[in-house]
Each structure stands twice: as C-alpha cells, then as structure tokens.
C-alpha cells in the first residue's frame, strides 16, 4: 500500500479530523524503523513530534522536526523504567491524540502510557518481519486501535491486523 493510502486509512480508522489541532506522536527506533515511520506519515499534515533516541544520523535526518529524545532501553529493565519516565513526561507535556509507531523497544512505553491517557495507537509492524511477529508488535497488538502488517503471512499471527503492503 502506498504511504498516501496508509494515511487515508489511518484517518478513516481512527477518526482523525484535519480541522482540529490534532497532535501526532511518532515513536520509533532509529534506522529502518525511522525510515518506515517517515514514509507512513509522509502525507500527514497534523502537528507532530517524534520520540526516538539521539544518534547522530537520527539528529541529522530529523533536522527541522520537533523531536524528543529518550534513552534506548534495549533489553535493560532499568533503562525501560527510565524510558517510561521520560515518555510519561513527554506525553503529559505534548498531549498527543494519536501515536504512530513502527517499533522497536524505544516506543513501547510511549504507546502503553499513551493508551492509558486516551491516545489512539496505530502500530505498523516492521517490514523486516515477514513471517514471524516482533516482540514489540506482540506487546502492542492488544492495545492498538489500528495494527498494520506489511506481509500477508503475518495475518496468521495478528488476525485483526490490516494488510497494507510494504512501505519500502
């Protein structure tokens, strides 16, 4: 599915109204996750900000964007707690209505806490997962309002997901 079609689907499924001052949070890791997120929101015209971690290539790629940097909690329970605290502070300050995520672990706390605060969650399973689900996708599937997969084989793992086709 083309990025423009994905945007239209998100508007329809989540009930987005462009006339309101909707704030969109894009929570994702660096690299391919960020590339997919940028493609997914390419045609979205809302106020938006990113939650990610601050590597040099991320900083240069998101230059001119509103970015909130959090710690990368990769497989470290203490860093997950720190990430959750940072994410909560950002959510309280920014008050997004919608969170779009392509994963990975850096986005888990933002999505879970955002859901508890009433945000709509749109999760796009990474295109790198062709046959098996990601840990982040498995954790966020039950709380997602819209869950998109890029490969049909993943519909076996996520029966309520929407097949959108590859972003890349």
Coordinates of N, CA and C in Angstrom, one line a residue:
X1 N 0.9 -1.2 0.0 CA 0.0 0.0 0.0 C 0.9 1.2 0.0
X2 N 0.6 2.2 -0.8 CA 1.3 3.4 -0.8 C 1.2 4.2 0.5
X3 N 2.1 5.0 0.8 CA 2.1 5.8 2.0 C 0.8 6.7 2.1
X4 N 0.4 7.3 0.9 CA -0.7 8.1 0.9 C -2.0 7.3 1.2
X5 N -2.1 6.1 0.7 CA -3.2 5.2 1.0 C -3.2 4.9 2.5
X6 N -2.1 4.6 3.1 CA -2.0 4.3 4.5 C -2.5 5.5 5.3
X7 N -2.1 6.7 4.9 CA -2.6 7.9 5.6 C -4.1 8.0 5.6
X8 N -4.7 7.8 4.5 CA -6.1 7.8 4.3 C -6.8 6.8 5.2
X9 N -6.2 5.6 5.3 CA -6.7 4.5 6.1 C -6.6 4.9 7.6
X10 N -5.5 5.5 8.0 CA -5.4 5.9 9.4 C -6.5 7.0 9.7
X11 N -6.7 7.9 8.8 CA -7.7 8.9 9.1 C -9.1 8.3 9.3
X12 N -9.4 7.3 8.4 CA -10.7 6.7 8.5 C -10.8 5.8 9.7
X13 N -9.9 5.0 10.0 CA -10.0 4.0 11.1 C -9.9 4.7 12.5
X14 N -9.2 5.8 12.6 CA -9.0 6.4 13.9 C -9.9 7.6 14.1
X15 N -10.6 8.0 13.0 CA -11.5 9.2 13.1 C -10.8 10.5 13.2
X16 N -9.7 10.7 12.4 CA -8.9 11.9 12.5 C -9.7 13.0 11.7
X17 N -9.7 14.2 12.3 CA -10.3 15.3 11.6 C -9.2 16.4 11.4
X18 N -8.8 16.7 10.2 CA -7.7 17.6 10.0 C -8.0 19.0 10.4
X19 N -9.3 19.4 10.6 CA -9.6 20.7 11.0 C -9.3 21.0 12.5
X20 N -9.2 19.9 13.3 CA -8.8 20.1 14.7 C -7.3 20.2 14.8
X21 N -6.9 20.6 16.0 CA -5.5 20.7 16.3 C -4.9 19.4 16.8
X22 N -5.1 18.3 16.0 CA -4.6 17.0 16.4 C -3.1 17.0 16.5
X23 N -2.6 16.5 17.6 CA -1.2 16.3 17.8 C -0.8 14.8 17.6
X24 N 0.1 14.6 16.7 CA 0.5 13.2 16.3 C 1.9 13.0 16.9
X25 N 2.0 11.9 17.6 CA 3.3 11.4 18.1 C 3.8 10.3 17.3
X26 N 5.0 10.4 16.8 CA 5.6 9.3 16.0 C 6.8 8.7 16.9
X27 N 6.6 7.5 17.4 CA 7.5 6.8 18.3 C 8.2 5.7 17.6
X28 N 9.5 5.8 17.4 CA 10.2 4.7 16.7 C 11.7 4.7 17.0
X29 N 12.3 3.6 16.8 CA 13.8 3.5 16.9 C 14.4 4.1 15.6
X30 N 15.7 4.1 15.6 CA 16.5 4.6 14.5 C 16.5 3.6 13.3
X31 N 17.2 4.0 12.3 CA 17.4 3.1 11.1 C 16.1 2.9 10.3
X32 N 15.9 1.6 10.1 CA 14.7 1.2 9.2 C 13.4 1.5 9.9
X33 N 13.3 1.5 11.2 CA 12.0 1.8 11.8 C 11.7 3.3 11.6
X34 N 12.7 4.2 11.6 CA 12.5 5.6 11.4 C 12.2 5.8 9.9
X35 N 12.8 5.1 9.0 CA 12.6 5.2 7.6 C 11.1 4.9 7.3
X36 N 10.6 3.8 7.9 CA 9.3 3.3 7.6 C 8.3 4.3 8.2
X37 N 8.6 4.9 9.4 CA 7.7 5.8 10.0 C 7.6 7.1 9.2
X38 N 8.7 7.6 8.7 CA 8.7 8.8 7.8 C 7.8 8.5 6.6
X39 N 7.9 7.3 6.0 CA 7.1 7.0 4.8 C 5.6 6.9 5.2
X40 N 5.3 6.4 6.3 CA 3.9 6.2 6.8 C 3.2 7.5 7.0
X41 N 4.0 8.5 7.4 CA 3.4 9.8 7.8 C 3.7 10.9 6.7
X42 N 4.2 10.5 5.6 CA 4.6 11.4 4.6 C 3.5 12.4 4.2
X43 N 2.3 12.0 4.2 CA 1.2 12.9 3.7 C 0.3 13.4 4.9
X44 N 0.8 13.1 6.1 CA 0.0 13.6 7.3 C 0.3 15.1 7.5
X45 N -0.7 15.9 7.7 CA -0.5 17.3 7.8 C -0.7 17.9 9.2
X46 N -0.7 17.0 10.2 CA -1.0 17.4 11.6 C 0.2 17.9 12.3
X47 N 0.0 18.6 13.4 CA 1.1 19.0 14.3 C 1.7 17.6 14.7
X48 N 3.0 17.5 14.6 CA 3.6 16.2 15.0 C 4.9 16.4 15.7
X49 N 5.3 15.3 16.4 CA 6.6 15.3 17.0 C 7.1 13.8 17.1
X50 N 8.3 13.6 17.2 CA 9.0 12.3 17.2 C 9.5 12.0 18.6
X51 N 9.4 10.7 19.0 CA 10.0 10.2 20.2 C 11.0 9.1 19.7
X52 N 12.3 9.3 19.9 CA 13.3 8.4 19.5 C 14.5 8.6 20.3
X53 N 15.6 7.9 20.0 CA 16.8 8.2 20.7 C 17.8 8.9 19.8
X54 N 18.7 9.6 20.5 CA 19.5 10.6 19.7 C 20.9 10.1 19.2
X55 N 20.8 9.4 18.1 CA 22.1 9.1 17.4 C 22.3 10.1 16.4
X56 N 23.5 10.3 16.0 CA 23.9 11.4 15.1 C 23.1 11.4 13.8
X57 N 22.9 10.2 13.2 CA 22.2 10.1 11.9 C 20.7 10.4 12.1
X58 N 20.2 10.1 13.3 CA 18.8 10.4 13.6 C 18.6 12.0 13.7
X59 N 19.5 12.6 14.4 CA 19.5 14.0 14.6 C 19.5 14.7 13.2
X60 N 20.4 14.3 12.3 CA 20.5 14.9 11.0 C 19.3 14.6 10.2
X61 N 18.8 13.4 10.3 CA 17.6 13.1 9.5 C 16.3 13.8 9.9
X62 N 16.2 14.1 11.2 CA 15.0 14.8 11.7 C 15.3 16.3 12.0
X63 N 16.3 16.8 11.3 CA 16.6 18.2 11.5 C 15.3 19.0 11.0
X64 N 14.9 20.0 11.8 CA 13.8 20.8 11.5 C 12.4 20.2 12.0
X65 N 12.5 19.0 12.5 CA 11.3 18.4 13.1 C 11.3 18.6 14.6
X66 N 10.2 18.5 15.3 CA 10.1 18.6 16.7 C 10.4 17.1 17.2
X67 N 11.5 17.0 17.9 CA 12.0 15.7 18.4 C 12.2 15.7 19.9
X68 N 11.7 14.6 20.5 CA 12.0 14.4 21.9 C 12.9 13.2 22.1
X69 N 14.0 13.3 22.6 CA 14.9 12.1 22.7 C 14.8 11.4 24.1
X70 N 14.7 10.1 24.0 CA 14.6 9.3 25.2 C 15.7 8.3 25.1
X71 N 16.0 7.6 26.3 CA 17.0 6.6 26.3 C 16.6 5.4 25.6
X72 N 17.5 4.7 24.9 CA 17.2 3.4 24.2 C 17.2 2.3 25.3
X73 N 16.1 1.7 25.6 CA 16.1 0.7 26.7 C 16.5 -0.7 26.3
X74 N 16.9 -0.9 25.1 CA 17.2 -2.2 24.6 C 17.6 -3.3 25.7
X75 N 16.7 -4.2 26.0 CA 16.9 -5.3 26.9 C 17.5 -5.0 28.2
X76 N 17.2 -3.8 28.7 CA 17.7 -3.5 30.1 C 16.6 -3.0 30.9
X77 N 16.1 -3.7 31.9 CA 15.0 -3.3 32.7 C 15.1 -1.9 33.3
X78 N 16.2 -1.6 33.8 CA 16.4 -0.2 34.4 C 16.2 0.9 33.4
X79 N 16.8 0.6 32.2 CA 16.6 1.6 31.1 C 15.2 1.7 30.6
X80 N 14.4 0.6 30.7 CA 13.0 0.6 30.4 C 12.2 1.5 31.4
X81 N 12.6 1.5 32.6 CA 12.0 2.3 33.6 C 12.3 3.8 33.3
X82 N 13.6 4.1 33.0 CA 14.0 5.4 32.7 C 13.2 5.9 31.4
X83 N 13.1 5.0 30.4 CA 12.4 5.4 29.2 C 11.0 5.7 29.5
X84 N 10.4 4.9 30.4 CA 8.9 5.1 30.7 C 8.8 6.4 31.4
X85 N 9.7 6.8 32.3 CA 9.6 8.1 33.0 C 9.7 9.2 32.0
X86 N 10.7 9.1 31.1 CA 10.9 10.2 30.1 C 9.7 10.3 29.2
X87 N 9.1 9.1 28.8 CA 8.0 9.1 27.9 C 6.8 9.7 28.5
X88 N 6.5 9.4 29.8 CA 5.4 10.0 30.5 C 5.5 11.5 30.6
X89 N 6.7 12.0 30.9 CA 6.8 13.4 31.0 C 6.6 14.1 29.6
X90 N 7.0 13.5 28.5 CA 6.7 14.0 27.2 C 5.3 13.9 26.9
X91 N 4.6 12.8 27.2 CA 3.2 12.7 26.9 C 2.3 13.7 27.6
X92 N 2.7 14.0 28.9 CA 2.0 15.0 29.7 C 2.2 16.4 29.1
X93 N 3.4 16.7 28.6 CA 3.7 18.0 28.1 C 3.1 18.2 26.7
X94 N 3.1 17.2 25.8 CA 2.7 17.3 24.4 C 1.2 17.0 24.2
X95 N 0.6 16.1 25.0 CA -0.8 15.7 24.8 C -1.2 15.3 23.4
X96 N -0.5 14.2 22.9 CA -0.9 13.8 21.6 C -2.3 13.1 21.6
X97 N -3.0 13.1 20.5 CA -4.2 12.4 20.3 C -4.0 11.0 19.7
X98 N -2.9 10.9 18.9 CA -2.6 9.7 18.1 C -1.1 9.4 18.2
X99 N -0.8 8.2 18.4 CA 0.6 7.7 18.4 C 0.8 6.7 17.3
X100 N 1.7 7.0 16.4 CA 2.0 6.1 15.3 C 3.4 5.5 15.6
X101 N 3.5 4.2 15.5 CA 4.8 3.6 15.8 C 5.1 2.4 14.8
X102 N 6.4 2.3 14.5 CA 6.9 1.2 13.8 C 7.8 0.3 14.6
X103 N 7.9 0.6 15.9 CA 8.7 -0.1 16.9 C 10.0 0.6 17.0
X104 N 11.0 0.1 17.6 CA 11.0 -1.1 18.4 C 10.9 -0.7 19.9
X105 N 11.8 -1.2 20.7 CA 11.6 -1.1 22.2 C 11.5 0.3 22.7
X106 N 12.1 1.3 22.0 CA 12.1 2.7 22.4 C 10.6 3.2 22.5
X107 N 9.7 2.6 21.7 CA 8.4 3.0 21.6 C 7.4 2.4 22.5
X108 N 7.7 1.3 23.2 CA 6.8 0.5 24.0 C 6.2 1.4 25.1
X109 N 7.0 2.0 25.9 CA 6.4 2.8 27.0 C 5.5 4.0 26.5
X110 N 6.0 4.6 25.4 CA 5.2 5.7 24.9 C 3.8 5.2 24.4
X111 N 3.7 4.1 23.8 CA 2.5 3.5 23.3 C 1.6 3.1 24.5
X112 N 2.1 2.4 25.4 CA 1.3 1.9 26.6 C 0.8 3.0 27.4
X113 N 1.7 3.9 27.8 CA 1.3 5.1 28.6 C 0.3 6.0 27.8
X114 N 0.6 6.2 26.5 CA -0.3 6.9 25.7 C -1.7 6.4 25.7
X115 N -1.8 5.0 25.5 CA -3.1 4.4 25.5 C -3.8 4.6 26.9
X116 N -3.1 4.5 28.0 CA -3.7 4.8 29.3 C -4.2 6.2 29.4
X117 N -3.6 7.1 28.6 CA -4.0 8.5 28.6 C -5.1 8.9 27.6
X118 N -5.5 7.8 26.9 CA -6.6 8.0 25.9 C -6.2 8.2 24.5
X119 N -4.9 8.0 24.1 CA -4.4 8.2 22.8 C -4.9 7.0 21.9
X120 N -5.1 7.3 20.6 CA -5.3 6.2 19.7 C -3.9 5.7 19.2
X121 N -3.8 4.4 19.1 CA -2.5 3.8 18.8 C -2.6 3.2 17.4
X122 N -1.7 3.6 16.5 CA -1.5 3.0 15.2 C -0.1 2.4 15.2
X123 N -0.1 1.0 15.0 CA 1.2 0.3 15.0 C 1.4 -0.3 13.6
X124 N 2.5 -0.1 13.1 CA 2.9 -0.7 11.8 C 4.0 -1.6 12.0
X125 N 3.7 -2.9 11.9 CA 4.8 -4.0 12.1 C 5.9 -3.8 11.1
X126 N 7.1 -3.8 11.5 CA 8.2 -3.5 10.6 C 8.2 -4.5 9.4
X127 N 8.6 -4.0 8.3 CA 8.7 -4.8 7.1 C 9.8 -5.8 7.1
X128 N 10.7 -5.7 8.1 CA 11.7 -6.8 8.3 C 11.1 -8.1 8.8
X129 N 9.9 -8.0 9.4 CA 9.2 -9.2 9.9 C 8.3 -9.7 8.8
X130 N 8.7 -10.7 8.1 CA 7.9 -11.3 7.0 C 7.0 -12.4 7.5
X131 N 7.5 -13.3 8.3 CA 6.8 -14.5 8.7 C 6.5 -14.6 10.2
X132 N 7.4 -14.0 11.0 CA 7.2 -14.1 12.5 C 7.0 -12.7 13.1
X133 N 6.2 -12.6 14.1 CA 6.0 -11.2 14.7 C 7.2 -10.8 15.5
X134 N 7.3 -9.5 15.7 CA 8.3 -8.9 16.5 C 7.8 -8.9 18.0
X135 N 8.7 -8.7 18.9 CA 8.4 -8.6 20.3 C 7.5 -7.4 20.5
X136 N 7.9 -6.3 20.0 CA 7.2 -5.0 20.1 C 5.8 -5.2 19.6
X137 N 5.7 -5.7 18.4 CA 4.4 -5.9 17.8 C 3.5 -6.8 18.6
X138 N 4.0 -7.9 19.2 CA 3.3 -8.8 20.0 C 2.8 -8.1 21.3
X139 N 3.6 -7.2 21.9 CA 3.2 -6.5 23.1 C 2.2 -5.4 22.8
X140 N 2.3 -4.8 21.6 CA 1.4 -3.6 21.3 C 0.1 -4.0 20.5
X141 N 0.1 -5.2 20.0 CA -1.1 -5.6 19.2 C -2.4 -5.5 20.0
X142 N -2.4 -6.0 21.3 CA -3.7 -5.9 22.0 C -4.2 -4.5 22.3
X143 N -3.3 -3.5 22.3 CA -3.8 -2.2 22.7 C -3.9 -1.2 21.5
X144 N -3.5 -1.7 20.3 CA -3.5 -0.9 19.1 C -5.0 -0.7 18.6
X145 N -5.3 0.5 18.2 CA -6.6 0.8 17.5 C -6.5 0.4 16.0
X146 N -5.4 0.6 15.4 CA -5.1 0.1 14.1 C -3.8 -0.6 14.1
X147 N -3.7 -1.8 13.5 CA -2.5 -2.6 13.5 C -2.3 -3.0 12.0
X148 N -1.2 -2.5 11.5 CA -0.9 -2.7 10.0 C 0.2 -3.7 9.9
X149 N 0.1 -4.6 9.0 CA 1.3 -5.5 8.6 C 1.6 -5.3 7.2
X150 N 2.9 -5.5 6.9 CA 3.4 -5.3 5.6 C 3.5 -6.6 4.7
X151 N 3.3 -7.7 5.4 CA 3.3 -9.0 4.7 C 2.1 -9.9 5.1
X152 N 1.5 -10.5 4.2 CA 0.3 -11.2 4.4 C 0.5 -12.4 5.4
X153 N 1.7 -13.0 5.4 CA 1.9 -14.1 6.3 C 1.7 -13.7 7.8
X154 N 1.9 -12.5 8.1 CA 1.7 -12.0 9.5 C 0.3 -12.0 9.9
X155 N -0.7 -12.1 9.0 CA -2.1 -12.1 9.4 C -2.4 -13.3 10.2
X156 N -1.6 -14.4 10.0 CA -1.8 -15.6 10.8 C -1.5 -15.3 12.3
X157 N -0.6 -14.4 12.6 CA -0.2 -14.1 14.0 C -1.1 -12.9 14.5
X158 N -1.5 -12.1 13.6 CA -2.3 -10.9 14.0 C -3.6 -10.9 13.2
X159 N -4.6 -11.7 13.6 CA -5.8 -11.9 12.8 C -6.6 -10.6 12.6
X160 N -6.6 -9.7 13.5 CA -7.3 -8.4 13.4 C -6.5 -7.3 12.7
X161 N -5.3 -7.6 12.2 CA -4.5 -6.7 11.6 C -5.0 -6.4 10.2
X162 N -4.5 -5.3 9.6 CA -4.9 -4.9 8.3 C -3.6 -5.0 7.4
X163 N -3.7 -5.7 6.3 CA -2.6 -5.9 5.4 C -2.5 -4.6 4.6
X164 N -1.3 -3.9 4.7 CA -1.2 -2.7 4.0 C -0.1 -2.8 2.8
X165 N 0.6 -3.9 2.8 CA 1.7 -4.0 1.8 C 2.9 -3.3 2.3
X166 N 4.0 -3.5 1.6 CA 5.3 -3.0 2.0 C 5.4 -1.4 1.9
X167 N 6.0 -0.8 2.9 CA 6.2 0.7 2.8 C 7.4 1.0 1.9
X168 N 8.4 0.1 2.0 CA 9.7 0.3 1.2 C 9.6 -0.4 -0.1

